[in-house]
C-alpha cells in the first residue's frame, strides 16, 4: 500500500538557518504529494503541494520538488523564523483520486532566536 | 467560507460511555473524511464519504465506531463503549471531488477517556 516516511524530529534550528525535512514515499502510479503544517493548538493547514513529477510546490518561503526518480518530496526553506516552529507532515494521495491522504509521522521543528 | 467546523473541541468521558462528534464541512465540498491522531503520530485515516455514501472504512474503525452523513452535509462520528485506547484527536476534513483536490482540515476534537 501507499506509505510516507519522513525524518524524525525534533529539529532545532537557529533563526535564519536553512531547513531541510526529508520525505520519501512508496506508491503505485503517480500520486499527488503534500506538506501540511500544524501550529501549536491548531489544526492541519496545507502548506504546499505538487501533483506531477518535477513539479515544485512553494508557499511562505517553503519549497518542495516532486522527484519521481528518488520517490522524494523534501521540504526546504532558506531562512527559518521563530514563527515557523510547528509540526510538519508529508502526505500523499493516490493517483486514482479516490484514495484518502496517507500521512507521515510528522517532524517537529523548533526555531530559536 | 467558514472552514471545517468540529464540535465539541474537547470531550472527557468515562470508560464505557458513548461519545459523538459532529463535523460541518465547507459547504460546497462533497467529500468528507475522518482521521484519528495520537500524540507524536501523523493522522490515520478512519473513513470517508462522498455526499451521503460512505465509500471506504479503515481497519482501524472497529465495530464500536460508526460514522454517518445522512444528508450529504454534516457528519457524525460515534464511539460506543469507549476505551482508554480511544483517547486521541479526531480530525474531520473536507474536499471537492477530483484528483489532487486539496483537503481542508478542521481543528479537531480531543477525546480523553478516563
Short mmCIF file of C-alpha atoms in Angstrom, two decimals:
data_model
loop_
_atom_site.label_atom_id
_atom_site.label_comp_id
_atom_site.label_asym_id
_atom_site.label_seq_id
_atom_site.Cartn_x
_atom_site.Cartn_y
_atom_site.Cartn_z
CA UNK A 1 0.00 0.00 0.00
CA UNK A 2 0.88 3.65 -0.09
CA UNK A 3 3.17 4.97 2.63
CA UNK A 4 5.22 8.01 3.58
CA UNK A 5 8.44 8.12 5.57
CA UNK A 6 9.76 11.39 6.90
CA UNK A 7 12.75 12.23 9.04
CA UNK A 8 12.22 12.01 12.74
CA UNK A 9 12.44 15.08 14.85
CA UNK A 10 12.65 17.12 16.75
CA UNK A 11 14.67 19.50 14.64
CA UNK A 12 16.03 22.56 16.42
CA UNK A 13 17.45 25.43 14.39
CA UNK A 14 18.57 28.96 15.00
CA UNK A 15 16.69 31.76 13.30
CA UNK A 16 17.78 32.33 9.66
CA UNK A 17 19.20 28.81 9.36
CA UNK A 18 18.49 26.60 6.35
CA UNK A 19 15.85 23.92 6.78
CA UNK A 20 15.50 20.55 5.11
CA UNK A 21 12.95 17.94 6.19
CA UNK A 22 13.27 14.73 4.22
CA UNK A 23 10.26 12.84 2.92
CA UNK A 24 10.17 9.71 0.78
CA UNK A 25 7.16 7.78 -0.36
CA UNK A 26 6.01 4.41 -1.67
CA UNK A 27 3.06 4.39 -4.01
CA UNK A 28 1.79 2.88 -7.22
CA UNK A 29 1.18 5.11 -10.19
CA UNK A 30 1.51 8.85 -9.89
CA UNK A 31 0.40 10.14 -6.51
CA UNK A 32 -0.04 13.76 -5.52
CA UNK A 33 2.24 14.95 -2.73
CA UNK A 34 1.56 17.43 0.04
CA UNK A 35 3.13 19.14 3.01
CA UNK A 36 0.82 20.09 5.85
CA UNK A 37 1.78 22.16 8.90
CA UNK A 38 0.28 22.05 12.38
CA UNK A 39 0.97 25.04 14.62
CA UNK A 40 0.58 24.57 18.38
CA UNK A 41 -3.07 24.20 19.35
CA UNK A 42 -4.30 24.41 15.77
CA UNK A 43 -5.50 22.06 13.06
CA UNK A 44 -3.61 20.94 9.97
CA UNK A 45 -3.09 23.50 7.24
CA UNK A 46 -1.96 22.80 3.72
CA UNK A 47 1.47 24.33 3.18
CA UNK A 48 2.16 23.28 -0.41
CA UNK A 49 1.52 20.52 -2.91
CA UNK A 50 2.75 19.05 -6.18
CA UNK A 51 0.70 16.85 -8.47
CA UNK A 52 3.20 15.52 -11.00
CA UNK A 53 6.86 14.68 -11.37
CA UNK A 54 9.27 17.63 -11.36
CA UNK A 55 6.57 20.00 -10.10
CA UNK A 56 7.73 22.39 -7.41
CA UNK A 57 5.29 23.45 -4.73
CA UNK A 58 6.02 26.66 -2.85
CA UNK A 59 4.42 28.83 -0.19
CA UNK A 60 5.61 31.22 2.56
CA UNK A 61 9.24 30.68 1.55
CA UNK A 62 8.96 26.88 1.73
CA UNK A 63 9.60 24.74 -1.33
CA UNK A 64 9.44 21.05 -2.24
CA UNK A 65 10.09 19.34 -5.58
CA UNK A 66 8.34 16.12 -6.63
CA UNK A 67 11.20 13.74 -7.57
CA UNK A 68 9.85 10.54 -9.05
CA UNK A 69 13.28 9.03 -9.66
CA UNK A 70 14.10 9.18 -5.95
CA UNK A 71 10.45 8.99 -4.74
CA UNK A 72 11.09 12.06 -2.61
CA UNK A 73 9.43 15.35 -1.72
CA UNK A 74 11.84 17.09 0.64
CA UNK A 75 10.74 20.33 2.28
CA UNK A 76 13.20 23.24 2.28
CA UNK A 77 13.33 26.83 3.45
CA UNK A 78 16.29 29.10 3.08
CA UNK A 79 15.89 31.13 6.27
CA UNK A 80 13.60 29.95 9.05
CA UNK A 81 11.88 32.20 11.54
CA UNK A 82 10.67 31.58 15.08
CA UNK A 83 7.12 31.65 13.73
CA UNK A 84 7.90 28.56 11.62
CA UNK A 85 8.02 26.43 14.78
CA UNK A 86 5.40 23.74 14.21
CA UNK A 87 4.97 20.09 13.25
CA UNK A 88 5.31 19.36 9.54
CA UNK A 89 3.60 16.39 7.88
CA UNK A 90 4.37 14.93 4.48
CA UNK A 91 1.39 13.23 2.82
CA UNK A 92 0.32 11.62 -0.44
CA UNK A 93 -2.91 10.80 -2.17
CA UNK A 94 -3.21 8.02 -4.69
CA UNK A 95 -3.32 8.60 -8.40
CA UNK A 96 -6.91 7.44 -8.79
CA UNK A 97 -8.30 10.42 -6.94
CA UNK A 98 -10.43 8.13 -4.81
CA UNK A 99 -7.93 7.36 -2.08
CA UNK A 100 -7.60 9.38 1.10
CA UNK A 101 -4.43 11.12 2.24
CA UNK A 102 -1.72 8.99 3.81
CA UNK A 103 0.49 10.88 6.27
CA UNK A 104 3.97 10.52 7.62
CA UNK A 105 4.53 10.68 11.37
CA UNK A 106 5.43 14.34 11.39
CA UNK A 107 8.59 16.29 12.16
CA UNK A 108 8.60 18.83 14.95
CA UNK A 109 10.57 21.97 14.17
CA UNK A 110 11.68 24.39 16.85
CA UNK A 111 13.32 27.64 15.79
CA UNK A 112 15.14 29.61 18.47
CA UNK A 113 16.00 33.29 18.32
CA UNK B 1 -16.19 30.28 3.68
CA UNK B 2 -16.19 29.39 7.35
CA UNK B 3 -13.91 26.40 7.08
CA UNK B 4 -14.43 22.93 8.55
CA UNK B 5 -16.07 23.11 11.95
CA UNK B 6 -15.94 20.42 14.63
CA UNK B 7 -17.84 20.08 17.87
CA UNK B 8 -17.08 19.58 20.70
CA UNK B 9 -13.44 20.65 20.68
CA UNK B 10 -12.73 18.73 23.87
CA UNK B 11 -14.52 15.82 25.48
CA UNK B 12 -13.64 13.93 28.66
CA UNK B 13 -15.62 10.77 29.21
CA UNK B 14 -15.56 7.74 31.43
CA UNK B 15 -14.62 4.38 30.02
CA UNK B 16 -17.64 2.56 28.70
CA UNK B 17 -19.62 5.68 27.83
CA UNK B 18 -20.66 6.62 24.30
CA UNK B 19 -19.47 9.83 22.65
CA UNK B 20 -20.48 11.59 19.46
CA UNK B 21 -18.55 14.17 17.45
CA UNK B 22 -20.03 16.42 14.81
CA UNK B 23 -18.36 17.85 11.72
CA UNK B 24 -19.65 20.57 9.42
CA UNK B 25 -17.62 20.62 6.20
CA UNK B 26 -17.03 23.51 3.84
CA UNK B 27 -20.40 23.95 2.22
CA UNK B 28 -19.58 23.18 -1.40
CA UNK B 29 -17.40 20.15 -0.62
CA UNK B 30 -18.94 16.78 -1.37
CA UNK B 31 -16.19 14.70 0.24
CA UNK B 32 -15.80 14.39 3.99
CA UNK B 33 -13.09 12.50 5.87
CA UNK B 34 -12.46 11.37 9.43
CA UNK B 35 -8.95 10.84 10.77
CA UNK B 36 -7.54 9.99 14.18
CA UNK B 37 -4.32 11.47 15.52
CA UNK B 38 -2.48 10.37 18.66
CA UNK B 39 0.40 12.23 20.26
CA UNK B 40 3.56 12.12 18.21
CA UNK B 41 1.90 10.44 15.25
CA UNK B 42 0.52 11.55 11.94
CA UNK B 43 -3.19 11.45 11.23
CA UNK B 44 -4.55 7.97 10.48
CA UNK B 45 -7.43 7.57 8.07
CA UNK B 46 -10.70 6.24 9.50
CA UNK B 47 -13.39 6.70 6.87
CA UNK B 48 -14.68 8.96 4.13
CA UNK B 49 -17.91 9.95 2.44
CA UNK B 50 -18.79 11.21 -0.96
CA UNK B 51 -22.06 13.01 -0.44
CA UNK B 52 -24.04 10.65 1.81
CA UNK B 53 -22.30 7.46 0.69
CA UNK B 54 -19.61 6.01 2.94
CA UNK B 55 -17.03 4.86 0.39
CA UNK B 56 -14.19 3.49 2.47
CA UNK B 57 -13.54 2.40 6.03
CA UNK B 58 -10.18 1.70 7.62
CA UNK B 59 -9.48 -1.45 9.60
CA UNK B 60 -8.92 0.97 12.49
CA UNK B 61 -12.66 1.59 12.51
CA UNK B 62 -13.80 -1.21 14.83
CA UNK B 63 -17.45 -2.13 15.26
CA UNK B 64 -17.64 0.32 18.18
CA UNK B 65 -17.19 3.17 15.73
CA UNK B 66 -19.89 4.39 13.39
CA UNK B 67 -19.98 7.40 11.11
CA UNK B 68 -22.90 8.90 9.24
CA UNK B 69 -23.53 11.70 6.82
CA UNK B 70 -27.29 11.47 6.42
CA UNK B 71 -27.98 14.32 4.00
CA UNK B 72 -24.56 14.72 2.50
CA UNK B 73 -23.85 17.76 4.62
CA UNK B 74 -22.70 17.43 8.23
CA UNK B 75 -21.33 14.17 9.62
CA UNK B 76 -21.24 12.47 13.00
CA UNK B 77 -18.71 10.02 14.39
CA UNK B 78 -19.94 7.94 17.31
CA UNK B 79 -17.78 5.79 19.54
CA UNK B 80 -19.64 3.29 21.68
CA UNK B 81 -18.32 1.74 24.89
CA UNK B 82 -15.23 3.93 24.87
CA UNK B 83 -11.87 2.51 25.91
CA UNK B 84 -8.77 4.30 27.11
CA UNK B 85 -7.09 3.48 23.81
CA UNK B 86 -9.67 5.66 22.07
CA UNK B 87 -8.10 8.76 23.61
CA UNK B 88 -6.92 10.82 20.64
CA UNK B 89 -7.75 13.80 18.50
CA UNK B 90 -10.42 13.12 15.91
CA UNK B 91 -9.96 15.22 12.81
CA UNK B 92 -12.57 15.96 10.21
CA UNK B 93 -11.68 17.20 6.75
CA UNK B 94 -13.46 18.00 3.52
CA UNK B 95 -12.62 18.49 -0.12
CA UNK B 96 -14.22 18.85 -3.50
CA UNK B 97 -14.20 15.80 -5.70
CA UNK B 98 -11.24 15.33 -8.02
CA UNK B 99 -7.73 14.02 -8.36
CA UNK B 100 -5.29 16.01 -6.22
CA UNK B 101 -8.06 18.17 -4.74
CA UNK B 102 -6.89 19.96 -1.62
CA UNK B 103 -8.23 18.54 1.62
CA UNK B 104 -9.06 21.09 4.33
CA UNK B 105 -8.97 20.09 7.97
CA UNK B 106 -10.91 21.23 11.00
CA UNK B 107 -9.22 21.96 14.30
CA UNK B 108 -10.09 18.56 15.69
CA UNK B 109 -11.98 17.14 18.65
CA UNK B 110 -9.86 15.96 21.57
CA UNK B 111 -11.16 12.89 23.33
CA UNK B 112 -9.87 11.81 26.72
CA UNK B 113 -11.20 8.55 28.15
CA UNK B 114 -10.64 8.18 31.89
#
